[in-house]
Each structure stands twice: as C-alpha cells, then as structure tokens.
Amino acid sequence: MEESRSLRMKALELRQLRYFAILARELHFGRAADVACVTQPALSQQIAKLEVLVGTPLFARDSRGVMLTAAGDALRDGLDNVFGQLDRALRAAREAGEDQTFTLSIGLVEYTNLPFVPPALIRLQALYPDVMIIRREMNARRQWAALGTGEIDVGFGVPVEQSGRETHIGSEDLLDSGWCVLMRRDHRFARRTRLRINELARERLIVPARSVNEPLYDSVRARFVSTGVQPNIVYETTQSQVGMALVEQGLGSMLGAAYVFASVPESLVYCPVSGFDPLTVKVFFRGDERSPLVLDFVELAIEEARRLQAGTTASAAGPAAD
C-alpha cells in the first residue's frame, strides 16, 4: 500500500492540481481552459489523469454542466490549505533572500476602468501582504519609456502604434474588445442589439478626452471622417465615471471600449457599434524582468483577464434587447 501511494505521488504533477483548482472554480471546461491558457482537450486529459491517480471521479458531467463530486469537494478544500501553505512558504523564502520592501509601480490610464486589475491586485496582496501599489497615469506610448527608466514595473494599455524600437519590452495580449455606446434606457437606440457608425451622425456624444490616449483618439476621429460622419462631440472626459454620470443626466450618449462599461448603473444600457477598429488591451513589462513580485502580478493579471474574456464576447453585447 505504501509503495502504491509513493508511485502515485511521483506521477502527480503540480499543473494537474492547478488545472483542477481552476476547473473547480469555473465549473466549465471551456472557460477553465481559457483561464489556464491551454486547449480544452489538454485540460480534460490532465483532469482525467488526476482522477486516475486519485482513484475516483472528481467531477460529474451531465446535460446540466459540470459539478464537483464529494471527492472533488474534499480535494478542493484540501488544496486551498495546501496552496495557502505553499504561497506562505514561497513568500517567506523570498523575504529571507531579499531584505526589501515590496513596491509595485503600475502604469495605466484610470479612465479605462480595466475590470481584471482589481482582482489581480487583491490576489497579489494575498501573496505579498505588505506590498505597496503605486499607480502612474500614462498611456501605452509613455509606458514603454517608463519601463526602460524604471519609473514603472508593469503597464496596461491599448497600443495604437509602436515604433518597433522597444525591443527591451515584453508584452502579452490580455483582452480583446469592441466599441459600445452607453445610453439611457429611454433612448431611441436602447432596444437595439447593434449599431453602425453612421447611425451616430446626429448623436450627442461624450467621448474620452484626447489626453487619455492621443493615438486612439485620433484613430477614432479618422474613422468617423473616412465614413463620412461628422461626430457631434458635446463633451470630452478624462474620467469614465464622470462620463456615465453625464449620460444619466441626459447630456448625451457615451462612446467607449466595451470593457469600460463592465459595471454601469441600472438606469443605463450599452450597445455594440460596428465600424471602429477592435481594441486589444496588453500588459507591458521589462523583457529581462526577474522580480518575483512583478512576474507574479503579470501572471495574475493574465489569468484574471483570461477569466473575464472567457465569460464574455469580444463585442461585449450589453443588456439591450431586440
């Protein structure tokens, strides 16, 4: 019996436990695979191997979806303690090896309201309880230079143009998004499922100010011009929450990336707009980065963004109805 247990432990891989933990949280093979950054067949294969090693099914699969079995529940609860102890041990090792204060400087534009950043920061704080977060307001273009000078450790942005000289900068795609218009529920477009750019010709528009992202602002204006539309921009804002408040008060409708509207007041709805170039949010970091704190945060941000993307569509169709 002892020899059999030893052989099972040798065959067990940490990634199998990580995949199990993700699937136990998502209860959906497709979403779990996206979060784990693997294909669904690869995830299923590793879960099947784990079930063989454990000797009993961990998930029940039927027409209603995926559920944890009693054995799966027990393993999930046990792994919470194991992973917690592992995180504490790794943190203690880092602190013993590096007598330093953990500070993380992040570059982003607060207007963009990136929904995956808060949960990533919360998880980072669980790993590094004493971490100090410093936020720098800057778009992607400025972030590349700031990473080189050490002003920031990680950047989040939507690059519209890149010179190609930033070879020292690493990046990963995080989130794909389309454009949406936010409006009041009594708006004439409130029940539409999609709009075209030319339908915005006479619309009073609230848009992100040029200072938020100059290249992106210019590309949006150019897209209007190329479509033959003269946009009626009534207000430019540097704060998304201010823009939403103005929409509520009836000043106009707000044009923005879908992820900006991840959480909006009940009195408002948003609708996808076709005709604009899609957006890709990226995370930027130094290509030769060695700091565990920075690398852990980048990994957490990627995982949270994958989870968000897996649960939504790129166009982020809002609650508007037909």
mmCIF file of C-alpha atoms in Angstrom:
data_model
loop_
_atom_site.group_PDB
_atom_site.id
_atom_site.type_symbol
_atom_site.label_atom_id
_atom_site.label_comp_id
_atom_site.label_asym_id
_atom_site.label_seq_id
_atom_site.Cartn_x
_atom_site.Cartn_y
_atom_site.Cartn_z
ATOM 1 C CA MET A 1 0.000 0.000 0.000
ATOM 2 C CA GLU A 2 2.822 2.410 0.915
ATOM 3 C CA GLU A 3 4.633 1.634 -2.339
ATOM 4 C CA SER A 4 1.444 2.265 -4.349
ATOM 5 C CA ARG A 5 0.950 5.625 -2.601
ATOM 6 C CA SER A 6 4.570 6.567 -3.344
ATOM 7 C CA LEU A 7 4.168 5.751 -7.030
ATOM 8 C CA ARG A 8 1.024 7.875 -7.213
ATOM 9 C CA MET A 9 2.782 10.865 -5.646
ATOM 10 C CA LYS A 10 5.655 10.554 -8.118
ATOM 11 C CA ALA A 11 3.200 10.593 -11.020
ATOM 12 C CA LEU A 12 1.287 13.593 -9.653
ATOM 13 C CA GLU A 13 2.124 16.920 -11.307
ATOM 14 C CA LEU A 14 1.554 20.363 -9.815
ATOM 15 C CA ARG A 15 -0.063 21.561 -13.051
ATOM 16 C CA GLN A 16 -2.751 18.873 -12.665
ATOM 17 C CA LEU A 17 -3.659 20.299 -9.262
ATOM 18 C CA ARG A 18 -3.616 23.834 -10.678
ATOM 19 C CA TYR A 19 -5.917 22.800 -13.546
ATOM 20 C CA PHE A 20 -8.196 21.050 -11.064
ATOM 21 C CA ALA A 21 -8.379 24.175 -8.887
ATOM 22 C CA ILE A 22 -9.281 26.344 -11.884
ATOM 23 C CA LEU A 23 -11.937 23.903 -13.137
ATOM 24 C CA ALA A 24 -13.348 23.561 -9.617
ATOM 25 C CA ARG A 25 -13.804 27.333 -9.568
ATOM 26 C CA GLU A 26 -15.129 27.783 -13.119
ATOM 27 C CA LEU A 27 -17.149 24.526 -13.433
ATOM 28 C CA HIS A 28 -16.865 24.874 -17.199
ATOM 29 C CA PHE A 29 -14.171 23.135 -19.252
ATOM 30 C CA GLY A 30 -14.036 25.816 -21.947
ATOM 31 C CA ARG A 31 -13.664 28.730 -19.527
ATOM 32 C CA ALA A 32 -11.210 26.824 -17.355
ATOM 33 C CA ALA A 33 -9.046 26.042 -20.376
ATOM 34 C CA ASP A 34 -9.018 29.719 -21.364
ATOM 35 C CA VAL A 35 -8.039 30.774 -17.844
ATOM 36 C CA ALA A 36 -5.308 28.119 -17.693
ATOM 37 C CA CYS A 37 -4.086 29.143 -21.181
ATOM 38 C CA VAL A 38 -4.292 25.584 -22.523
ATOM 39 C CA THR A 39 -6.551 23.834 -25.016
ATOM 40 C CA GLN A 40 -9.708 22.187 -23.720
ATOM 41 C CA PRO A 41 -8.533 18.671 -24.757
ATOM 42 C CA ALA A 42 -5.246 19.219 -22.871
ATOM 43 C CA LEU A 43 -7.130 20.313 -19.755
ATOM 44 C CA SER A 44 -9.512 17.354 -19.980
ATOM 45 C CA GLN A 45 -6.584 14.968 -20.395
ATOM 46 C CA GLN A 46 -4.810 16.245 -17.282
ATOM 47 C CA ILE A 47 -8.022 16.136 -15.226
ATOM 48 C CA ALA A 48 -8.583 12.540 -16.375
ATOM 49 C CA LYS A 49 -5.022 11.610 -15.323
ATOM 50 C CA LEU A 50 -5.585 13.213 -11.939
ATOM 51 C CA GLU A 51 -8.800 11.244 -11.442
ATOM 52 C CA VAL A 52 -6.925 8.035 -12.235
ATOM 53 C CA LEU A 53 -4.237 8.923 -9.679
ATOM 54 C CA VAL A 54 -6.836 9.792 -7.035
ATOM 55 C CA GLY A 55 -8.791 6.671 -7.874
ATOM 56 C CA THR A 56 -12.233 8.244 -8.091
ATOM 57 C CA PRO A 57 -14.133 10.775 -10.243
ATOM 58 C CA LEU A 58 -13.675 14.378 -9.138
ATOM 59 C CA PHE A 59 -16.280 15.914 -11.454
ATOM 60 C CA ALA A 60 -19.748 14.827 -12.529
ATOM 61 C CA ARG A 61 -20.620 15.715 -16.109
ATOM 62 C CA ASP A 62 -24.190 15.725 -17.378
ATOM 63 C CA SER A 63 -26.550 17.808 -19.516
ATOM 64 C CA ARG A 64 -26.727 20.447 -16.772
ATOM 65 C CA GLY A 65 -22.980 21.043 -16.866
ATOM 66 C CA VAL A 66 -20.025 20.209 -14.642
ATOM 67 C CA MET A 67 -20.276 19.633 -10.897
ATOM 68 C CA LEU A 68 -17.847 18.581 -8.202
ATOM 69 C CA THR A 69 -18.324 15.138 -6.709
ATOM 70 C CA ALA A 70 -17.946 14.594 -2.971
ATOM 71 C CA ALA A 71 -14.344 13.581 -3.652
ATOM 72 C CA GLY A 72 -13.831 16.727 -5.718
ATOM 73 C CA ASP A 73 -15.213 18.873 -2.900
ATOM 74 C CA ALA A 74 -12.796 17.255 -0.453
ATOM 75 C CA LEU A 75 -9.810 17.756 -2.780
ATOM 76 C CA ARG A 76 -10.730 21.384 -3.460
ATOM 77 C CA ASP A 77 -10.954 22.171 0.265
ATOM 78 C CA GLY A 78 -7.682 20.403 0.942
ATOM 79 C CA LEU A 79 -5.895 22.176 -1.900
ATOM 80 C CA ASP A 80 -6.997 25.569 -0.568
ATOM 81 C CA ASN A 81 -4.906 24.820 2.529
ATOM 82 C CA VAL A 82 -2.028 23.319 0.547
ATOM 83 C CA PHE A 83 -1.782 26.231 -1.879
ATOM 84 C CA GLY A 84 -2.069 28.670 1.020
ATOM 85 C CA GLN A 85 0.835 26.986 2.816
ATOM 86 C CA LEU A 86 2.841 26.889 -0.419
ATOM 87 C CA ASP A 87 2.270 30.606 -1.020
ATOM 88 C CA ARG A 88 3.350 31.408 2.539
ATOM 89 C CA ALA A 89 6.466 29.261 2.190
ATOM 90 C CA LEU A 90 7.431 30.920 -1.092
ATOM 91 C CA ARG A 91 6.835 34.371 0.382
ATOM 92 C CA ALA A 92 8.987 33.527 3.419
ATOM 93 C CA ALA A 93 11.764 32.296 1.130
ATOM 94 C CA ARG A 94 11.639 35.496 -0.924
ATOM 95 C CA GLU A 95 11.700 37.690 2.154
ATOM 96 C CA ALA A 96 14.607 35.718 3.619
ATOM 97 C CA GLY A 97 16.567 36.025 0.390
ATOM 98 C CA GLU A 98 15.774 39.660 -0.301
ATOM 99 C CA ASP A 99 15.642 42.162 2.531
ATOM 100 C CA GLN A 100 13.439 44.655 0.746
ATOM 101 C CA THR A 101 10.132 46.466 0.841
ATOM 102 C CA PHE A 102 7.759 45.195 -1.837
ATOM 103 C CA THR A 103 6.687 48.085 -4.061
ATOM 104 C CA LEU A 104 4.932 47.712 -7.392
ATOM 105 C CA SER A 105 4.547 50.670 -9.743
ATOM 106 C CA ILE A 106 1.797 50.297 -12.343
ATOM 107 C CA GLY A 107 1.245 52.465 -15.388
ATOM 108 C CA LEU A 108 -2.278 52.733 -16.756
ATOM 109 C CA VAL A 109 -4.987 55.180 -17.686
ATOM 110 C CA GLU A 110 -7.563 55.229 -14.906
ATOM 111 C CA TYR A 111 -10.275 56.145 -17.422
ATOM 112 C CA THR A 112 -10.055 52.681 -18.993
ATOM 113 C CA ASN A 113 -11.555 51.051 -15.892
ATOM 114 C CA LEU A 114 -9.833 47.696 -16.579
ATOM 115 C CA PRO A 115 -12.017 45.162 -14.722
ATOM 116 C CA PHE A 116 -9.329 42.486 -14.326
ATOM 117 C CA VAL A 117 -6.852 44.730 -12.459
ATOM 118 C CA PRO A 118 -8.640 44.891 -9.042
ATOM 119 C CA PRO A 119 -8.971 41.089 -8.623
ATOM 120 C CA ALA A 120 -5.344 40.633 -9.735
ATOM 121 C CA LEU A 121 -4.230 43.181 -7.134
ATOM 122 C CA ILE A 122 -6.303 41.502 -4.428
ATOM 123 C CA ARG A 123 -4.695 38.154 -5.198
ATOM 124 C CA LEU A 124 -1.255 39.775 -5.266
ATOM 125 C CA GLN A 125 -1.871 41.278 -1.840
ATOM 126 C CA ALA A 126 -2.658 37.794 -0.525
ATOM 127 C CA LEU A 127 0.812 36.714 -1.694
ATOM 128 C CA TYR A 128 2.545 39.898 -0.552
ATOM 129 C CA PRO A 129 0.537 41.405 2.350
ATOM 130 C CA ASP A 130 2.951 44.314 2.732
ATOM 131 C CA VAL A 131 3.072 45.269 -0.935
ATOM 132 C CA MET A 132 2.708 48.961 -1.722
ATOM 133 C CA ILE A 133 0.974 49.774 -5.019
ATOM 134 C CA ILE A 134 1.874 52.978 -6.846
ATOM 135 C CA ARG A 135 -0.230 53.995 -9.855
ATOM 136 C CA ARG A 136 1.108 56.207 -12.609
ATOM 137 C CA GLU A 137 -1.318 57.809 -15.048
ATOM 138 C CA MET A 138 0.118 57.216 -18.525
ATOM 139 C CA ASN A 139 -0.879 55.697 -21.859
ATOM 140 C CA ALA A 140 0.906 52.852 -23.651
ATOM 141 C CA ARG A 141 3.312 55.106 -25.538
ATOM 142 C CA ARG A 142 4.629 56.652 -22.309
ATOM 143 C CA GLN A 143 4.691 53.276 -20.563
ATOM 144 C CA TRP A 144 7.339 51.884 -22.924
ATOM 145 C CA ALA A 145 9.748 54.663 -21.950
ATOM 146 C CA ALA A 146 8.784 54.480 -18.258
ATOM 147 C CA LEU A 147 9.562 50.768 -18.139
ATOM 148 C CA GLY A 148 13.007 51.480 -19.569
ATOM 149 C CA THR A 149 13.785 54.119 -16.952
ATOM 150 C CA GLY A 150 12.333 52.100 -14.065
ATOM 151 C CA GLU A 151 9.542 54.583 -13.369
ATOM 152 C CA ILE A 152 7.016 51.735 -13.598
ATOM 153 C CA ASP A 153 7.255 47.953 -13.299
ATOM 154 C CA VAL A 154 4.137 46.961 -15.253
ATOM 155 C CA GLY A 155 1.968 48.792 -17.763
ATOM 156 C CA PHE A 156 -1.529 48.237 -19.131
ATOM 157 C CA GLY A 157 -2.699 49.883 -22.304
ATOM 158 C CA VAL A 158 -4.086 49.801 -25.821
ATOM 159 C CA PRO A 159 -1.201 50.472 -28.211
ATOM 160 C CA VAL A 160 -2.381 52.013 -31.464
ATOM 161 C CA GLU A 161 1.122 52.450 -32.793
ATOM 162 C CA GLN A 162 4.527 51.185 -31.739
ATOM 163 C CA SER A 163 7.840 52.276 -33.187
ATOM 164 C CA GLY A 164 9.385 48.824 -33.047
ATOM 165 C CA ARG A 165 12.409 50.111 -31.139
ATOM 166 C CA GLU A 166 11.108 48.886 -27.783
ATOM 167 C CA THR A 167 12.874 45.533 -28.080
ATOM 168 C CA HIS A 168 13.537 45.502 -24.319
ATOM 169 C CA ILE A 169 9.802 45.491 -23.592
ATOM 170 C CA GLY A 170 7.827 42.274 -23.271
ATOM 171 C CA SER A 171 4.074 42.166 -23.733
ATOM 172 C CA GLU A 172 1.088 39.824 -23.638
ATOM 173 C CA ASP A 173 -2.399 40.259 -25.065
ATOM 174 C CA LEU A 174 -4.959 40.406 -22.278
ATOM 175 C CA LEU A 175 -8.355 41.392 -23.574
ATOM 176 C CA ASP A 176 -9.989 41.913 -26.957
ATOM 177 C CA SER A 177 -12.797 44.411 -27.132
ATOM 178 C CA GLY A 178 -15.126 46.175 -29.492
ATOM 179 C CA TRP A 179 -16.745 49.598 -29.120
ATOM 180 C CA CYS A 180 -20.045 50.393 -27.445
ATOM 181 C CA VAL A 181 -22.367 53.329 -26.913
ATOM 182 C CA LEU A 182 -23.737 53.855 -23.409
ATOM 183 C CA MET A 183 -27.190 55.451 -23.226
ATOM 184 C CA ARG A 184 -30.241 55.908 -21.017
ATOM 185 C CA ARG A 185 -32.929 53.263 -21.065
ATOM 186 C CA ASP A 186 -35.367 55.703 -22.653
ATOM 187 C CA HIS A 187 -33.028 56.369 -25.605
ATOM 188 C CA ARG A 188 -34.326 55.571 -29.097
ATOM 189 C CA PHE A 189 -31.469 53.050 -29.575
ATOM 190 C CA ALA A 190 -31.900 51.396 -26.171
ATOM 191 C CA ARG A 191 -33.508 48.233 -27.570
ATOM 192 C CA ARG A 192 -31.066 47.769 -30.426
ATOM 193 C CA THR A 193 -28.588 44.874 -30.346
ATOM 194 C CA ARG A 194 -26.039 46.582 -32.613
ATOM 195 C CA LEU A 195 -25.459 49.982 -34.190
ATOM 196 C CA ARG A 196 -23.424 51.150 -37.182
ATOM 197 C CA ILE A 197 -21.003 54.033 -37.021
ATOM 198 C CA ASN A 198 -23.036 56.113 -39.486
ATOM 199 C CA GLU A 199 -26.059 55.944 -37.140
ATOM 200 C CA LEU A 200 -24.090 58.108 -34.695
ATOM 201 C CA ALA A 201 -24.047 61.058 -37.105
ATOM 202 C CA ARG A 202 -26.600 63.144 -35.178
ATOM 203 C CA GLU A 203 -25.963 61.641 -31.769
ATOM 204 C CA ARG A 204 -24.706 63.878 -28.962
ATOM 205 C CA LEU A 205 -21.531 62.058 -27.975
ATOM 206 C CA ILE A 206 -19.470 62.003 -24.814
ATOM 207 C CA VAL A 207 -16.008 60.613 -25.610
ATOM 208 C CA PRO A 208 -12.700 60.018 -23.812
ATOM 209 C CA ALA A 209 -10.512 63.118 -23.991
ATOM 210 C CA ARG A 210 -7.556 63.125 -26.354
ATOM 211 C CA SER A 211 -5.172 63.231 -23.390
ATOM 212 C CA VAL A 212 -6.395 59.775 -22.322
ATOM 213 C CA ASN A 213 -4.827 58.172 -25.403
ATOM 214 C CA GLU A 214 -3.831 60.544 -28.202
ATOM 215 C CA PRO A 215 -3.265 57.928 -30.963
ATOM 216 C CA LEU A 216 -6.515 56.147 -30.133
ATOM 217 C CA TYR A 217 -8.486 59.405 -30.078
ATOM 218 C CA ASP A 218 -7.036 60.381 -33.460
ATOM 219 C CA SER A 219 -7.829 56.970 -34.952
ATOM 220 C CA VAL A 220 -11.461 57.226 -33.820
ATOM 221 C CA ARG A 221 -11.805 60.700 -35.346
ATOM 222 C CA ALA A 222 -10.202 59.416 -38.562
ATOM 223 C CA ARG A 223 -12.667 56.518 -38.690
ATOM 224 C CA PHE A 224 -15.580 58.955 -38.446
ATOM 225 C CA VAL A 225 -14.112 61.053 -41.268
ATOM 226 C CA SER A 226 -13.480 58.040 -43.520
ATOM 227 C CA THR A 227 -17.114 57.000 -43.025
ATOM 228 C CA GLY A 228 -18.358 60.463 -43.934
ATOM 229 C CA VAL A 229 -19.649 61.187 -40.441
ATOM 230 C CA GLN A 230 -19.112 64.474 -38.636
ATOM 231 C CA PRO A 231 -19.374 63.449 -34.968
ATOM 232 C CA ASN A 232 -21.330 65.728 -32.657
ATOM 233 C CA ILE A 233 -18.993 65.588 -29.659
ATOM 234 C CA VAL A 234 -20.561 67.531 -26.793
ATOM 235 C CA TYR A 235 -18.122 66.587 -24.036
ATOM 236 C CA GLU A 236 -14.649 65.060 -23.647
ATOM 237 C CA THR A 237 -13.874 63.490 -20.278
ATOM 238 C CA THR A 238 -10.809 62.035 -18.581
ATOM 239 C CA GLN A 239 -12.917 60.061 -16.079
ATOM 240 C CA SER A 240 -15.250 57.275 -17.191
ATOM 241 C CA GLN A 241 -17.436 57.683 -14.108
ATOM 242 C CA VAL A 242 -17.948 61.357 -14.949
ATOM 243 C CA GLY A 243 -18.995 60.369 -18.455
ATOM 244 C CA MET A 244 -21.506 57.857 -17.107
ATOM 245 C CA ALA A 245 -22.952 60.465 -14.754
ATOM 246 C CA LEU A 246 -23.405 62.864 -17.675
ATOM 247 C CA VAL A 247 -25.204 60.157 -19.651
ATOM 248 C CA GLU A 248 -27.551 59.606 -16.694
ATOM 249 C CA GLN A 249 -28.250 63.322 -16.561
ATOM 250 C CA GLY A 250 -29.174 63.384 -20.250
ATOM 251 C CA LEU A 251 -26.236 65.283 -21.778
ATOM 252 C CA GLY A 252 -25.671 62.635 -24.433
ATOM 253 C CA SER A 253 -24.506 59.089 -25.126
ATOM 254 C CA MET A 254 -21.032 57.847 -24.296
ATOM 255 C CA LEU A 255 -18.746 56.167 -26.825
ATOM 256 C CA GLY A 256 -16.101 53.861 -25.394
ATOM 257 C CA ALA A 257 -14.471 50.453 -25.305
ATOM 258 C CA ALA A 258 -16.789 47.684 -24.117
ATOM 259 C CA TYR A 259 -14.682 46.865 -21.056
ATOM 260 C CA VAL A 260 -15.095 50.433 -19.770
ATOM 261 C CA PHE A 261 -18.788 49.604 -19.290
ATOM 262 C CA ALA A 262 -18.231 46.380 -17.321
ATOM 263 C CA SER A 263 -20.259 47.906 -14.487
ATOM 264 C CA VAL A 264 -22.838 50.590 -15.189
ATOM 265 C CA PRO A 265 -25.884 51.974 -13.323
ATOM 266 C CA GLU A 266 -29.203 50.145 -13.757
ATOM 267 C CA SER A 267 -30.631 53.209 -15.494
ATOM 268 C CA LEU A 268 -28.234 52.803 -18.431
ATOM 269 C CA VAL A 269 -27.712 50.271 -21.217
ATOM 270 C CA TYR A 270 -24.937 49.869 -23.751
ATOM 271 C CA CYS A 271 -24.927 48.633 -27.313
ATOM 272 C CA PRO A 272 -22.058 47.459 -29.562
ATOM 273 C CA VAL A 273 -21.116 49.700 -32.504
ATOM 274 C CA SER A 274 -19.581 48.332 -35.708
ATOM 275 C CA GLY A 275 -17.251 50.339 -37.914
ATOM 276 C CA PHE A 276 -14.421 51.025 -35.458
ATOM 277 C CA ASP A 277 -11.187 49.077 -35.273
ATOM 278 C CA PRO A 278 -11.239 46.482 -32.464
ATOM 279 C CA LEU A 279 -9.054 47.050 -29.428
ATOM 280 C CA THR A 280 -6.545 44.791 -27.700
ATOM 281 C CA VAL A 281 -5.509 45.547 -24.131
ATOM 282 C CA LYS A 282 -1.939 44.475 -23.420
ATOM 283 C CA VAL A 283 0.279 44.159 -20.376
ATOM 284 C CA PHE A 284 3.814 45.515 -20.734
ATOM 285 C CA PHE A 285 6.864 44.560 -18.685
ATOM 286 C CA ARG A 286 10.629 44.548 -18.986
ATOM 287 C CA GLY A 287 11.817 41.669 -21.147
ATOM 288 C CA ASP A 288 14.569 40.773 -18.686
ATOM 289 C CA GLU A 289 12.363 41.119 -15.600
ATOM 290 C CA ARG A 290 13.477 38.920 -12.689
ATOM 291 C CA SER A 291 11.473 40.284 -9.767
ATOM 292 C CA PRO A 292 9.117 37.576 -8.404
ATOM 293 C CA LEU A 293 6.684 40.302 -7.327
ATOM 294 C CA VAL A 294 6.410 41.732 -10.839
ATOM 295 C CA LEU A 295 6.305 38.331 -12.548
ATOM 296 C CA ASP A 296 3.613 37.095 -10.142
ATOM 297 C CA PHE A 297 1.472 40.169 -10.797
ATOM 298 C CA VAL A 298 1.816 39.811 -14.567
ATOM 299 C CA GLU A 299 0.755 36.163 -14.294
ATOM 300 C CA LEU A 300 -2.215 37.036 -12.083
ATOM 301 C CA ALA A 301 -3.325 39.827 -14.442
ATOM 302 C CA ILE A 302 -3.163 37.456 -17.419
ATOM 303 C CA GLU A 303 -5.188 34.831 -15.576
ATOM 304 C CA GLU A 304 -7.871 37.300 -14.454
ATOM 305 C CA ALA A 305 -8.107 38.784 -17.959
ATOM 306 C CA ARG A 306 -8.462 35.299 -19.469
ATOM 307 C CA ARG A 307 -11.248 34.559 -16.995
ATOM 308 C CA LEU A 308 -13.030 37.768 -17.924
ATOM 309 C CA GLN A 309 -12.617 37.140 -21.655
ATOM 310 C CA ALA A 310 -13.857 33.566 -21.306
ATOM 311 C CA GLY A 311 -17.086 34.771 -19.705
ATOM 312 C CA THR A 312 -17.826 37.473 -22.259
ATOM 313 C CA THR A 313 -17.625 38.118 -26.000
ATOM 314 C CA ALA A 314 -15.179 40.498 -27.701
ATOM 315 C CA SER A 315 -18.072 42.765 -28.650
ATOM 316 C CA ALA A 316 -19.418 42.666 -25.084
ATOM 317 C CA ALA A 317 -23.062 42.878 -26.106
ATOM 318 C CA GLY A 318 -24.836 44.822 -23.403
ATOM 319 C CA PRO A 319 -28.180 44.261 -21.751
ATOM 320 C CA ALA A 320 -30.006 45.996 -24.591
ATOM 321 C CA ALA A 321 -32.797 43.817 -26.032
ATOM 322 C CA ASP A 322 -34.282 43.368 -29.502
#
